[in-house]
Structures are given as structure tokens and as C-alpha cells.
XYZ file of C-alpha atoms in Angstrom:
604
model
C 0.048 0.200 0.337
C 3.063 2.471 0.598
C 4.045 1.860 -2.759
C 0.866 2.561 -4.162
C 0.492 5.954 -2.535
C 3.883 7.287 -3.813
C 3.177 5.798 -7.015
C 0.024 7.865 -7.111
C 2.052 11.177 -5.774
C 4.193 10.703 -9.358
C 1.078 10.228 -11.443
C -1.331 12.549 -11.568
C -1.833 15.841 -9.727
C -4.475 14.943 -6.599
C -7.105 17.508 -8.476
C -7.528 15.093 -11.509
C -9.105 11.791 -11.389
C -7.067 9.496 -13.723
C -8.264 7.604 -16.267
C -6.506 4.555 -15.683
C -5.326 2.902 -12.572
C -3.575 -0.478 -12.361
C -3.457 -1.677 -8.441
C -0.977 -4.710 -7.786
C -1.452 -6.139 -10.905
C 0.412 -9.612 -11.517
C -0.018 -11.505 -14.935
C 1.302 -15.655 -14.621
C 1.479 -17.583 -18.114
C 1.987 -21.339 -18.484
C 3.980 -22.338 -20.890
C 5.606 -26.102 -21.042
C 4.553 -26.572 -17.431
C 6.402 -23.643 -15.986
C 5.026 -20.439 -14.622
C 5.890 -16.960 -16.515
C 5.560 -14.339 -14.180
C 5.204 -11.655 -16.954
C 4.208 -8.528 -14.555
C 4.422 -8.912 -10.773
C 2.640 -5.827 -8.487
C 2.816 -2.658 -10.829
C 0.666 -0.110 -9.712
C 0.279 2.827 -11.700
C -2.064 5.883 -12.447
C -2.412 7.172 -15.614
C -3.839 10.836 -15.935
C -6.413 12.224 -18.358
C -4.830 13.973 -21.913
C -1.361 12.316 -20.669
C 1.235 10.566 -22.652
C 3.493 7.903 -20.502
C 6.247 6.584 -21.655
C 6.548 2.813 -20.870
C 10.622 1.940 -21.227
C 12.735 -1.159 -20.764
C 14.007 -3.889 -22.549
C 12.224 -6.486 -24.273
C 11.109 -9.291 -22.100
C 10.538 -6.519 -18.991
C 6.718 -6.648 -19.405
C 5.802 -3.524 -21.344
C 3.912 -5.240 -24.066
C 1.995 -7.781 -21.497
C 0.799 -4.258 -19.646
C -0.729 -2.811 -22.841
C -2.510 -5.772 -23.560
C -4.058 -5.868 -20.337
C -5.405 -2.382 -20.238
C -7.053 -2.976 -23.574
C -8.296 -6.130 -22.193
C -6.296 -8.066 -24.843
C -4.612 -10.746 -22.774
C -4.667 -14.585 -24.262
C -7.844 -16.572 -23.692
C -6.538 -19.715 -24.520
C -4.773 -20.379 -22.533
C -5.599 -17.686 -20.357
C -3.012 -16.308 -17.897
C -3.728 -16.076 -14.237
C -4.368 -12.632 -13.301
C -4.872 -10.738 -9.817
C -5.374 -6.949 -8.966
C -7.390 -4.430 -10.808
C -7.265 -2.471 -13.774
C -9.988 0.676 -13.672
C -10.151 2.370 -17.500
C -12.737 4.973 -17.716
C -14.589 3.507 -14.627
C -14.633 -0.024 -15.648
C -12.209 -2.955 -14.126
C -10.799 -4.530 -17.198
C -9.973 -8.030 -15.529
C -13.197 -8.403 -14.185
C -15.296 -7.220 -16.447
C -17.359 -9.481 -19.114
C -16.338 -10.286 -22.581
C -19.225 -8.138 -23.557
C -18.258 -4.913 -21.201
C -14.340 -5.339 -22.411
C -15.701 -5.133 -26.354
C -17.863 -2.272 -25.474
C -15.444 -0.664 -23.262
C -12.649 -1.045 -26.426
C -15.404 0.814 -28.839
C -15.949 3.338 -26.753
C -12.895 4.618 -24.687
C -9.887 2.465 -26.317
C -7.536 2.474 -29.232
C -4.587 0.291 -29.654
C -1.308 0.675 -32.856
C 1.140 -1.787 -32.422
C 4.389 -2.202 -33.945
C 4.321 -4.033 -37.535
C 0.871 -3.086 -38.593
C 1.112 -5.663 -41.567
C 0.221 -8.046 -38.536
C -3.132 -6.039 -37.545
C -4.279 -5.207 -40.968
C -6.108 -7.729 -43.064
C -4.438 -7.816 -46.156
C -7.011 -8.919 -48.609
C -9.176 -5.699 -47.310
C -8.655 -2.137 -48.709
C -7.982 -0.079 -45.924
C -10.480 2.659 -46.335
C -13.344 -0.658 -45.835
C -11.087 -1.457 -42.323
C -11.175 2.127 -40.865
C -14.861 2.472 -41.771
C -15.814 -0.859 -39.862
C -14.507 1.070 -36.989
C -15.390 4.657 -37.898
C -18.773 4.014 -39.150
C -18.694 4.853 -42.793
C -16.564 5.641 -46.044
C -16.487 9.387 -45.477
C -15.179 8.925 -42.094
C -12.287 6.808 -43.141
C -11.531 9.221 -45.379
C -12.267 12.380 -43.140
C -9.458 10.169 -40.250
C -7.055 9.798 -43.233
C -7.112 13.391 -43.630
C -6.538 14.291 -39.843
C -3.956 11.705 -39.492
C -2.233 13.304 -42.304
C -1.914 10.404 -45.270
C -1.265 12.027 -48.632
C -4.332 11.567 -51.332
C -6.185 10.221 -48.692
C -9.345 9.802 -51.314
C -7.015 7.390 -53.537
C -5.664 5.913 -50.538
C -8.789 4.389 -49.390
C -8.987 1.658 -52.198
C -5.310 0.627 -51.343
C -4.530 -2.797 -49.809
C -2.354 -2.668 -47.059
C 0.735 -3.889 -48.996
C 0.505 -1.096 -51.440
C 1.438 1.694 -48.531
C 4.705 2.429 -47.188
C 5.449 1.389 -43.376
C 4.460 4.794 -42.255
C 1.329 5.214 -44.241
C 0.421 1.848 -42.770
C 1.383 3.020 -39.486
C -1.007 5.862 -40.162
C -3.401 3.995 -41.013
C -3.623 1.885 -37.856
C -3.625 5.068 -35.944
C -6.592 6.426 -37.881
C -8.629 3.286 -36.760
C -7.108 3.675 -33.277
C -8.374 7.316 -32.909
C -11.889 6.402 -34.958
C -14.445 7.490 -32.192
C -12.280 9.501 -29.985
C -11.187 6.579 -27.386
C -9.953 8.180 -23.626
C -6.883 5.902 -24.039
C -4.673 4.936 -26.883
C -1.592 1.878 -26.361
C 0.789 2.508 -28.711
C 3.213 -0.774 -28.509
C 6.629 0.174 -29.949
C 5.000 2.008 -32.885
C 7.790 3.453 -34.763
C 10.851 0.625 -33.614
C 11.077 -0.030 -37.663
C 10.515 3.103 -39.072
C 13.111 5.388 -40.656
C 14.013 8.250 -38.528
C 12.564 10.725 -40.481
C 8.995 8.696 -40.762
C 9.423 8.351 -36.626
C 9.975 11.745 -36.140
C 6.769 12.428 -38.111
C 4.517 9.825 -36.025
C 5.915 11.327 -32.958
C 4.716 14.752 -33.754
C 1.515 13.230 -34.831
C 0.821 11.297 -31.901
C 1.493 14.747 -29.912
C -0.789 16.479 -32.071
C -4.281 14.157 -31.802
C -3.555 14.413 -27.698
C -3.578 17.607 -28.108
C -7.051 18.037 -30.382
C -8.560 14.937 -29.083
C -7.347 15.328 -25.520
C -6.807 11.632 -24.893
C -3.986 9.777 -23.271
C -1.450 7.418 -24.543
C 0.807 4.768 -23.520
C 3.549 4.642 -25.427
C 5.405 1.461 -25.197
C 9.321 1.935 -26.226
C 12.637 0.692 -25.510
C 14.205 3.827 -26.085
C 14.900 6.426 -24.152
C 15.640 9.356 -26.547
C 12.056 8.444 -28.176
C 10.226 8.770 -24.938
C 11.977 11.807 -24.186
C 10.625 13.617 -26.751
C 6.768 13.028 -26.395
C 6.038 11.738 -23.005
C 4.866 13.894 -19.995
C 6.276 11.349 -17.730
C 8.501 8.028 -18.074
C 7.824 4.637 -16.052
C 10.653 1.975 -16.519
C 9.619 -1.438 -16.185
C 12.206 -4.604 -15.536
C 11.224 -7.869 -14.774
C 8.016 -7.471 -14.871
C 8.216 -4.485 -11.667
C 8.190 -0.803 -12.144
C 11.813 0.440 -11.257
C 11.066 4.350 -11.621
C 8.513 6.548 -12.589
C 9.008 10.190 -12.785
C 8.606 13.499 -14.649
C 10.464 13.062 -17.820
C 13.154 15.713 -17.558
C 13.654 14.519 -14.129
C 14.069 10.810 -15.039
C 16.691 11.930 -17.645
C 18.611 14.297 -15.858
C 18.348 12.707 -12.196
C 17.594 8.957 -12.755
C 17.632 7.255 -9.076
C 17.766 3.850 -10.087
C 20.796 1.761 -11.676
C 18.843 0.433 -14.042
C 17.398 3.599 -15.788
C 21.100 4.812 -15.784
C 22.239 2.050 -17.497
C 19.683 2.557 -20.305
C 20.809 6.097 -20.742
C 24.041 5.106 -20.847
C 24.105 2.738 -23.909
C 22.007 5.028 -25.809
C 23.626 6.299 -28.996
C 24.084 9.771 -29.477
C 25.659 12.113 -32.382
C 28.666 12.563 -29.656
C 29.047 8.940 -28.540
C 32.970 7.991 -28.316
C 34.282 6.385 -31.382
C 38.044 5.376 -29.613
C 36.312 2.930 -27.150
C 33.795 0.276 -26.498
C 30.466 1.309 -26.423
C 28.931 0.715 -22.679
C 26.418 -2.013 -22.183
C 24.496 -3.590 -19.496
C 26.463 -6.400 -17.920
C 24.594 -10.023 -18.109
C 21.338 -10.619 -19.312
C 17.842 -9.987 -18.473
C 16.044 -12.368 -15.672
C 14.600 -15.392 -16.732
C 10.543 -14.759 -16.455
C 10.373 -18.228 -14.514
C 13.064 -17.845 -11.944
C 12.648 -14.189 -11.367
C 15.669 -13.062 -8.698
C 14.517 -12.205 -4.999
C 14.641 -8.570 -4.152
C 15.538 -6.531 -6.605
C 15.222 -7.549 -10.589
C 18.245 -6.031 -11.947
C 20.218 -6.916 -8.629
C 22.264 -9.595 -10.491
C 23.622 -7.322 -13.045
C 23.971 -4.305 -10.762
C 27.591 -3.423 -9.715
C 26.055 -1.499 -6.728
C 24.760 -5.185 -5.908
C 24.723 -6.031 -1.854
C 22.696 -8.351 0.531
C 20.015 -5.888 0.929
C 19.109 -5.720 -2.625
C 17.842 -9.556 -2.240
C 15.248 -8.341 -0.193
C 11.773 -6.905 -1.411
C 12.615 -3.180 -2.563
C 9.732 -0.835 -2.981
C 9.016 2.121 -5.015
C 9.808 5.313 -2.713
C 9.526 9.317 -2.956
C 13.085 10.348 -4.254
C 12.297 13.887 -5.363
C 9.109 16.044 -6.557
C 6.669 13.416 -8.413
C 9.327 11.287 -8.793
C 9.652 7.793 -7.174
C 12.444 4.644 -7.751
C 12.916 1.268 -6.313
C 16.698 1.298 -5.077
C 17.958 -0.137 -1.848
C 21.304 2.232 -2.072
C 19.511 5.470 -3.329
C 22.373 7.469 -1.204
C 25.544 5.544 -2.402
C 24.218 5.759 -5.707
C 23.678 9.310 -5.519
C 27.245 9.730 -4.291
C 29.139 7.443 -7.286
C 27.148 9.526 -9.706
C 28.633 12.512 -8.061
C 32.220 11.327 -8.104
C 32.063 9.668 -11.387
C 32.985 6.793 -10.424
C 30.212 4.478 -12.267
C 31.777 5.546 -15.634
C 32.927 2.693 -17.055
C 36.474 1.800 -17.471
C 37.463 1.322 -21.191
C 40.386 -0.683 -22.356
C 43.332 1.522 -24.456
C 42.846 -0.229 -28.013
C 40.053 1.561 -29.958
C 37.282 -0.946 -31.691
C 36.336 1.368 -34.247
C 39.117 2.694 -35.958
C 40.493 3.685 -39.697
C 42.420 1.125 -41.417
C 45.400 1.422 -43.635
C 45.206 -1.480 -46.305
C 45.705 -0.306 -50.144
C 43.835 -3.350 -51.778
C 39.949 -3.390 -52.095
C 38.034 -5.642 -50.138
C 35.301 -4.632 -52.569
C 34.883 -2.098 -55.569
C 31.475 -1.399 -56.993
C 31.060 0.837 -60.311
C 28.106 2.106 -62.139
C 25.761 -0.423 -60.395
C 22.613 0.002 -61.572
C 19.199 -1.744 -60.878
C 15.433 -1.406 -61.904
C 12.279 -3.209 -61.465
C 9.515 -2.818 -63.199
C 6.049 -1.832 -61.636
C 2.144 -1.976 -62.369
C 0.878 0.371 -65.132
C 4.409 0.076 -67.107
C 6.638 1.863 -64.947
C 10.194 1.394 -63.721
C 11.466 1.845 -60.174
C 14.993 2.798 -60.544
C 16.360 1.154 -57.624
C 20.122 1.736 -58.045
C 20.955 4.539 -60.206
C 24.717 4.422 -61.032
C 26.388 3.753 -57.643
C 30.289 3.838 -57.254
C 31.607 2.413 -53.665
C 34.949 1.325 -52.653
C 35.402 -0.942 -48.991
C 38.817 -1.873 -48.164
C 39.529 -4.836 -45.704
C 39.008 -4.253 -41.721
C 37.030 -1.184 -42.829
C 33.181 -0.711 -42.575
C 31.251 1.954 -45.050
C 27.713 2.414 -43.630
C 24.699 2.940 -46.115
C 22.261 5.473 -44.351
C 19.149 6.448 -46.236
C 15.227 6.190 -45.833
C 13.099 2.738 -46.405
C 12.990 2.818 -50.583
C 16.644 4.706 -50.868
C 17.921 1.651 -52.669
C 20.471 0.434 -49.600
C 18.984 -3.231 -48.784
C 18.847 -3.747 -52.743
C 22.265 -2.831 -53.057
C 23.249 -5.566 -50.789
C 21.324 -7.925 -52.197
C 23.261 -7.021 -55.503
C 26.840 -7.540 -53.569
C 25.852 -10.713 -52.424
C 24.541 -12.430 -55.469
C 21.147 -12.573 -54.693
C 19.774 -10.110 -56.990
C 21.731 -9.591 -60.462
C 22.756 -6.094 -60.971
C 21.258 -4.725 -64.577
C 24.731 -2.856 -65.434
C 27.981 -2.042 -63.541
C 30.976 -3.982 -62.335
C 31.651 -5.322 -58.509
C 35.292 -6.409 -57.562
C 36.219 -8.275 -54.623
C 39.027 -8.651 -52.684
C 40.528 -12.128 -51.531
C 38.768 -14.594 -48.542
C 35.503 -16.362 -48.521
C 31.778 -15.708 -50.088
C 30.050 -12.711 -49.023
C 28.007 -13.267 -45.785
C 24.579 -11.556 -45.027
C 23.222 -10.842 -41.407
C 19.755 -9.655 -41.334
C 17.363 -7.331 -39.012
C 15.448 -10.041 -37.820
C 18.107 -13.052 -37.288
C 15.262 -15.283 -35.815
C 13.551 -15.737 -39.369
C 16.339 -15.973 -41.272
C 17.132 -19.194 -39.716
C 15.241 -22.417 -39.622
C 13.099 -22.890 -36.798
C 13.992 -26.847 -36.907
C 17.671 -26.932 -36.665
C 20.034 -25.863 -34.090
C 22.229 -23.355 -34.068
C 25.285 -26.043 -34.172
C 23.578 -27.784 -37.276
C 23.287 -24.337 -38.934
C 26.763 -23.099 -38.395
C 28.024 -26.468 -39.376
C 25.734 -26.276 -42.558
C 28.211 -23.411 -43.482
C 31.510 -25.701 -42.946
C 30.245 -28.387 -44.769
C 29.489 -26.385 -47.871
C 33.107 -24.944 -47.671
C 34.246 -28.709 -47.598
C 35.699 -28.422 -44.123
C 36.465 -31.953 -43.062
C 33.876 -33.456 -40.242
C 36.421 -34.228 -37.569
C 37.225 -30.386 -37.656
C 33.453 -28.870 -37.640
C 32.749 -29.164 -33.683
C 35.781 -27.480 -32.732
C 35.336 -24.574 -35.106
C 31.658 -24.409 -34.199
C 32.623 -23.808 -30.527
C 35.163 -21.424 -31.758
C 32.753 -19.555 -33.638
C 30.281 -19.012 -30.439
C 33.074 -17.880 -28.062
C 34.149 -15.195 -30.848
C 30.875 -13.618 -30.784
C 30.647 -14.218 -26.784
C 28.278 -17.389 -26.393
C 28.413 -20.311 -24.524
C 29.075 -23.554 -26.296
C 26.003 -24.699 -24.705
C 24.231 -22.490 -27.618
C 25.070 -24.944 -30.290
C 22.185 -27.166 -28.973
C 19.839 -24.628 -28.657
C 16.968 -23.650 -31.478
C 16.459 -19.927 -32.328
C 13.305 -19.608 -30.817
C 14.837 -20.604 -27.315
C 17.489 -17.715 -27.571
C 16.797 -14.085 -26.298
C 16.935 -11.512 -29.525
C 20.500 -10.550 -28.344
C 21.494 -14.308 -28.754
C 20.253 -14.876 -31.903
C 22.097 -11.445 -33.458
C 25.136 -13.243 -32.101
C 24.545 -16.313 -33.398
C 23.507 -14.896 -36.555
C 27.205 -13.096 -36.881
C 29.075 -16.546 -35.649
C 27.175 -18.349 -38.800
C 28.473 -15.711 -40.936
C 32.008 -15.839 -39.837
C 32.929 -19.066 -39.220
C 34.150 -19.167 -42.198
C 35.445 -15.859 -42.579
C 34.121 -13.559 -45.908
C 35.657 -10.903 -47.882
C 32.831 -8.782 -47.434
C 29.942 -9.113 -44.539
C 26.698 -7.248 -45.706
C 24.618 -6.050 -42.715
C 20.979 -5.421 -43.248
C 19.434 -2.802 -40.325
C 21.427 -5.708 -37.707
C 20.229 -3.450 -34.394
C 16.965 -1.489 -35.945
C 14.819 -4.075 -33.895
C 17.181 -4.167 -30.782
C 17.117 -3.182 -27.363
C 19.408 0.233 -26.655
C 21.605 -2.095 -24.149
C 21.780 -4.687 -27.155
C 23.003 -2.165 -29.655
C 25.753 -1.617 -28.022
C 27.063 -5.490 -27.350
C 26.443 -5.937 -31.339
C 28.240 -2.821 -32.489
C 31.351 -3.280 -30.383
C 31.291 -7.183 -31.768
C 31.211 -5.766 -35.319
C 33.839 -3.487 -34.564
C 36.004 -6.656 -33.135
C 35.584 -9.045 -36.040
C 36.262 -6.843 -38.729
C 39.378 -5.857 -36.883
C 40.368 -9.452 -36.071
C 39.206 -11.034 -39.503
C 40.010 -8.376 -41.831
C 36.748 -7.908 -43.457
C 35.154 -5.301 -45.298
C 31.958 -4.362 -43.834
C 28.650 -2.993 -45.748
C 26.652 -1.628 -42.771
C 23.008 -0.649 -43.814
C 21.017 1.323 -40.941
C 18.989 4.308 -40.550
C 20.286 5.571 -37.411
C 23.406 8.096 -38.263
C 24.463 7.598 -34.231
C 25.199 3.776 -35.095
C 26.907 4.749 -38.507
C 28.731 7.206 -36.546
C 30.473 4.836 -34.343
C 30.435 1.424 -36.193
C 31.440 2.865 -39.372
C 34.913 4.627 -41.033
C 32.824 6.184 -43.105
C 29.091 6.708 -44.135
C 27.787 7.055 -47.390
C 24.311 8.528 -47.603
C 21.446 7.138 -50.302
C 18.302 8.571 -51.220
C 16.532 7.435 -54.756
C 19.402 4.917 -55.495
C 22.048 7.158 -55.512
C 25.006 8.457 -53.080
C 24.100 12.154 -52.427
C 26.838 12.333 -49.825
C 30.322 10.647 -48.413
C 33.290 10.813 -46.466
C 34.241 10.215 -43.237
C 31.758 9.267 -40.442
C 32.553 12.115 -38.235
C 32.527 14.744 -40.531
C 29.280 13.416 -42.323
C 27.245 13.296 -38.839
C 29.327 16.571 -37.108
C 29.251 18.686 -40.648
C 27.264 17.456 -43.597
C 26.707 19.490 -46.314
C 23.787 17.706 -48.705
C 20.144 18.877 -46.825
C 19.052 15.388 -47.020
C 21.829 14.444 -44.658
C 20.928 17.697 -42.474
C 16.579 16.242 -42.759
C 18.074 13.020 -41.324
C 19.933 14.368 -38.398
C 17.283 16.593 -37.123
C 14.812 13.632 -37.538
C 16.644 11.448 -35.159
C 15.517 11.491 -31.393
C 17.436 14.021 -29.052
C 17.003 13.681 -25.061
C 16.028 17.176 -24.004
C 13.929 18.352 -27.617
C 10.206 18.615 -26.961
C 8.243 17.310 -29.994
C 5.000 19.387 -31.416
C 2.199 18.404 -32.679
C 2.172 18.269 -36.280
C 0.648 15.925 -38.859
C 2.586 15.985 -42.065
C 2.578 13.105 -44.627
C 4.994 10.033 -44.109
């Protein structure tokens, strides 16, 4: 009860009646005979017209909390729940199915990370919106309201005919139909380019200001939350660890986990000469949570008292945190002794090779479109990458980055131009979603062994090489017997890298390998890439829409748009002093802590 009192102080002013009240919420799933405790005593209030940023790593319980508020927890098998979730006067947990349906119709809206999994691929978007809005005329008005260009034409489009940003706007149009009181947005910008992400963030603020609705904005990126959220709630291991006003949490965090998230986040000023800071260890197994503070096993300040229950307590005006050593944490922060000590050898460095790893000259690729038009995906691309060097390709979706990688990999033939390769094995790809690129019924060891078999490596040497490759990417040998779905996102991405480099390639092709990862895992993967390219002398082509990641991971950056390179140069210069307007626009769109987005409804 003390915890709830503290949180209520942090959530809403006393004069306001909260729209949402979550009290001591527990959600436990049963998976293959084991109990998975996703939420463990979460208590929270959300004010009317408030944007709450809900942040934390994958597996922390963010999405489960959002689904619980929406009354959309799975029904077969149904999880075991306790506590209360009161939304607009209705207790979601005890309401009947009909009451929950009416609540969703009248008061709730939802926007999910991948709109393609929520939109019906066989139905035109206008009809899908009209089912919620009541008429085609209202659907058209909503598409105009969320900034969809040529809205009347888009009504007749199918989801696959729209860009990612437009599909997300369609989802937002459906979410705001009927003027809901609360919209839960679950990672709605994670897979989007920075420019489209910025437009969606501005749209969210604009809709809040216009409709007066509340938002729960789920994200793993504190930078994104900082631009639109009124308050930030940090969730980890199914528990709230810190809640407070956005500016306070960013400038004066009072929980080691929050501090870790802030330090691992990349920015245009991150140190390029040393390994990026990371969170040590792995998130807790939801089947076996540690006693006391869930972050305890990964915390440098961990002592015996941390293994006892640690409640949320006031640490400042409207600010609560759960830490057993708040004074010690503050002392160490002031002394700057929590800073990680780096080794002297740089991880990201310019190489001096004279011979090329890969040379691209005049690469062109066009795809015929419906109606007889032609899409020029690559329009005369010239690039050169030396062994041991990393070149980052940066640009929005549709700029030609991924097509260029597929041409280099030999997956797509170029229409014209030349590709010259240096010494070493064939090019290898690392994809954004490592899990979908791995055969689900094969073990990681089998996947790595397949690469060795293809290169005619003797059978007796394969097992040792698999162990060496896993060790190279920081994975224990036991991972060889696991399947992809049994690994975390970060482990899958490292296993994907092990598969790519077990036979060292002349060129490593990375297609958005960090865009779907938590901020802490992004740093881990970038550190690993930097070490591997130096040790194996690989040329690396690194596709990303994140200029901050490109700056620390790459020696040079090439900015692409409409199939052409519009700016190329050293990474520091491109990010620090860009000359092309398109590059400057990408930098301006990137999230920046301390900046607040104004409401806007421009087209994505």
C-alpha cells in the first residue's frame, strides 16, 4: 500500500481523477508446465490527456501491461491474473467479454509495432477503417486527420501497397476512430526510418492535444520517449523500478537500471575510440526471477540488502524509484565512479589497407512496376570498401540500401555495372530479424555446421570450429544445442554473426542488424562487429537508418536516396558537418533527449 501511495503522488495531480488505475497487477502465464511471471505487482495511474512513456528491455513486461489495459490478454490458455485495472470506470480484469468489447469500442485504441500483422491483407484500408469509424466518409476524414496524402486514393489501397509510415498512419486512424480516451501504442516507431518516426511522434502529440486522449507509448528507447512523454515509467523484470516526470528521469535518474539504459543509448556524440558502454549480464528469466530487486544480478552496486523486497519510494517531487542504496548511488554518480573503464585499444578505427575488399562501379538496378512504370532502385552507384573497413549506408526506406546489399551478395543481379571482390570467402549477410533467417527446426550448431559443410571442411574439425565461432561472438558452447526460438534477441543476432564469420568472408553485409534490438543490445552488437572486422580483416557494408549508430560503427558513411549516393565521407564529418540537405534532414529527425516534439500532422 505504501508503494501505491508513492506512485499516485508521481502519476497525477491531486485535483485530477486518473483515467487509468492499475493496482498490484500480477500476470502469470503457463508455458510447457512452467510459470512465466510477466508482471509482478505493478501499480500505476495515468492522467487524462497524459502521454506516459513505458520503457524497458524486451521481456520486461511492457507489451503485456499494454495488452492488459486493452483487455486483450490471450484467452487460450488464459493467464492467471490478480489485482485491478480500472479504465474509464471499468475494471478490465473482472468485466465480462461484452463489457470489455464495449470498453474497447468507446474508450480504447491500439497501435502495434508491425501494422501488417494487424491489418487485413485482403481488405482495402478504407473498408477496414470504416468498420471502426462507421462510414467511408468518416474513414476519409480520419485519413486526412492523420496526414495521409491523397487520402481519397489511399482508401482503395491494400496494406501492402502502402509504405511502412503510411500503414502506421492507417493504424492510428483506426485507433482514434470514435475519439477514444486511451490509446496504447506498442513500439509503433521501432521499425521506421528516423524521418518517418519523427512524423509519427509529432502526430501522436498533435492527436493528444486535439482529442485530449491519453497515450501509453511503449518503447525500448528513452530518446524516443523523451521527445513526447510527460512522464516515464521504467519497467524491468515485471516490476516498475522508476516513475517520474520525463525531464527529471533523464537528468536525475535514481535507479541503476535507468542509468544503464541512458548510458547505453547511442547519440551523435558517443565515443568512437573505445567500446560502447553496455549492460552486463542478461535480463532475468521470467520463470525464475531473482529475489528482491530484479536488476540486482546485473547491478554493480548489488549488496545483500538488494535481495530483499525493494519498494518504490519518493526520491523527489512526483518522482519515485526502487533502489536499496539511493544515497550510495547518488554519491557514485557525483564522483563519476560509475563510469565504465575502457581498454586502451580502440575498437572502431580507420584501416590502412591499399588493396580493396569490394569495389562497386556504376551499379544499376531497376524493377518494373504495375502500369508500365519502372522503379530505379540503384542509379549508378560507385563505392569502395577496404578490408577491415566499415562503410555505413544511410537513408530512408526505399533509398536502395538493401537492394545494393543483395546485389553484392549475388542474390539479385545488377542490370549493369561491375563488382570487384578482394581475397577471402564469399560475401555473407546478417539480417535485421535474425530469428526469421534461421531454420526454426535446426539447432544453432547445425546451422553453423552447414556453412562448414558447404566449404568442404573435414567432419572431424567441424565441432571445434563451431565452438570457436560461438566463443568469438561471446556465446557459450551450450548454445550449439539450442534452437533460434530458445534464444533471446541479442543471442540470436550474435549466433547469426557466428554463422556469417565461421568461414571468414571477404565482405560482411549487415542489413539493419540493430534496428529491432534494445538499446543495450545495440551497443553489444556494434562492439562485436567492430572487433570482428578488425580481427578477420573483413570489409563491412552496414545498412542502417540510424546516423548515430553509423557514426560509431563505421569509418565512412554514404548517404543514399532514390538509388543514388548524395554524400560520402568520414563518419565524423558526415554527422558533425553534413553538406547535403538530405543528410541534415536525417540528423534533425533523429531523437534527441531534451527536445520536445510539437504536434504536427505532416505526411509520412
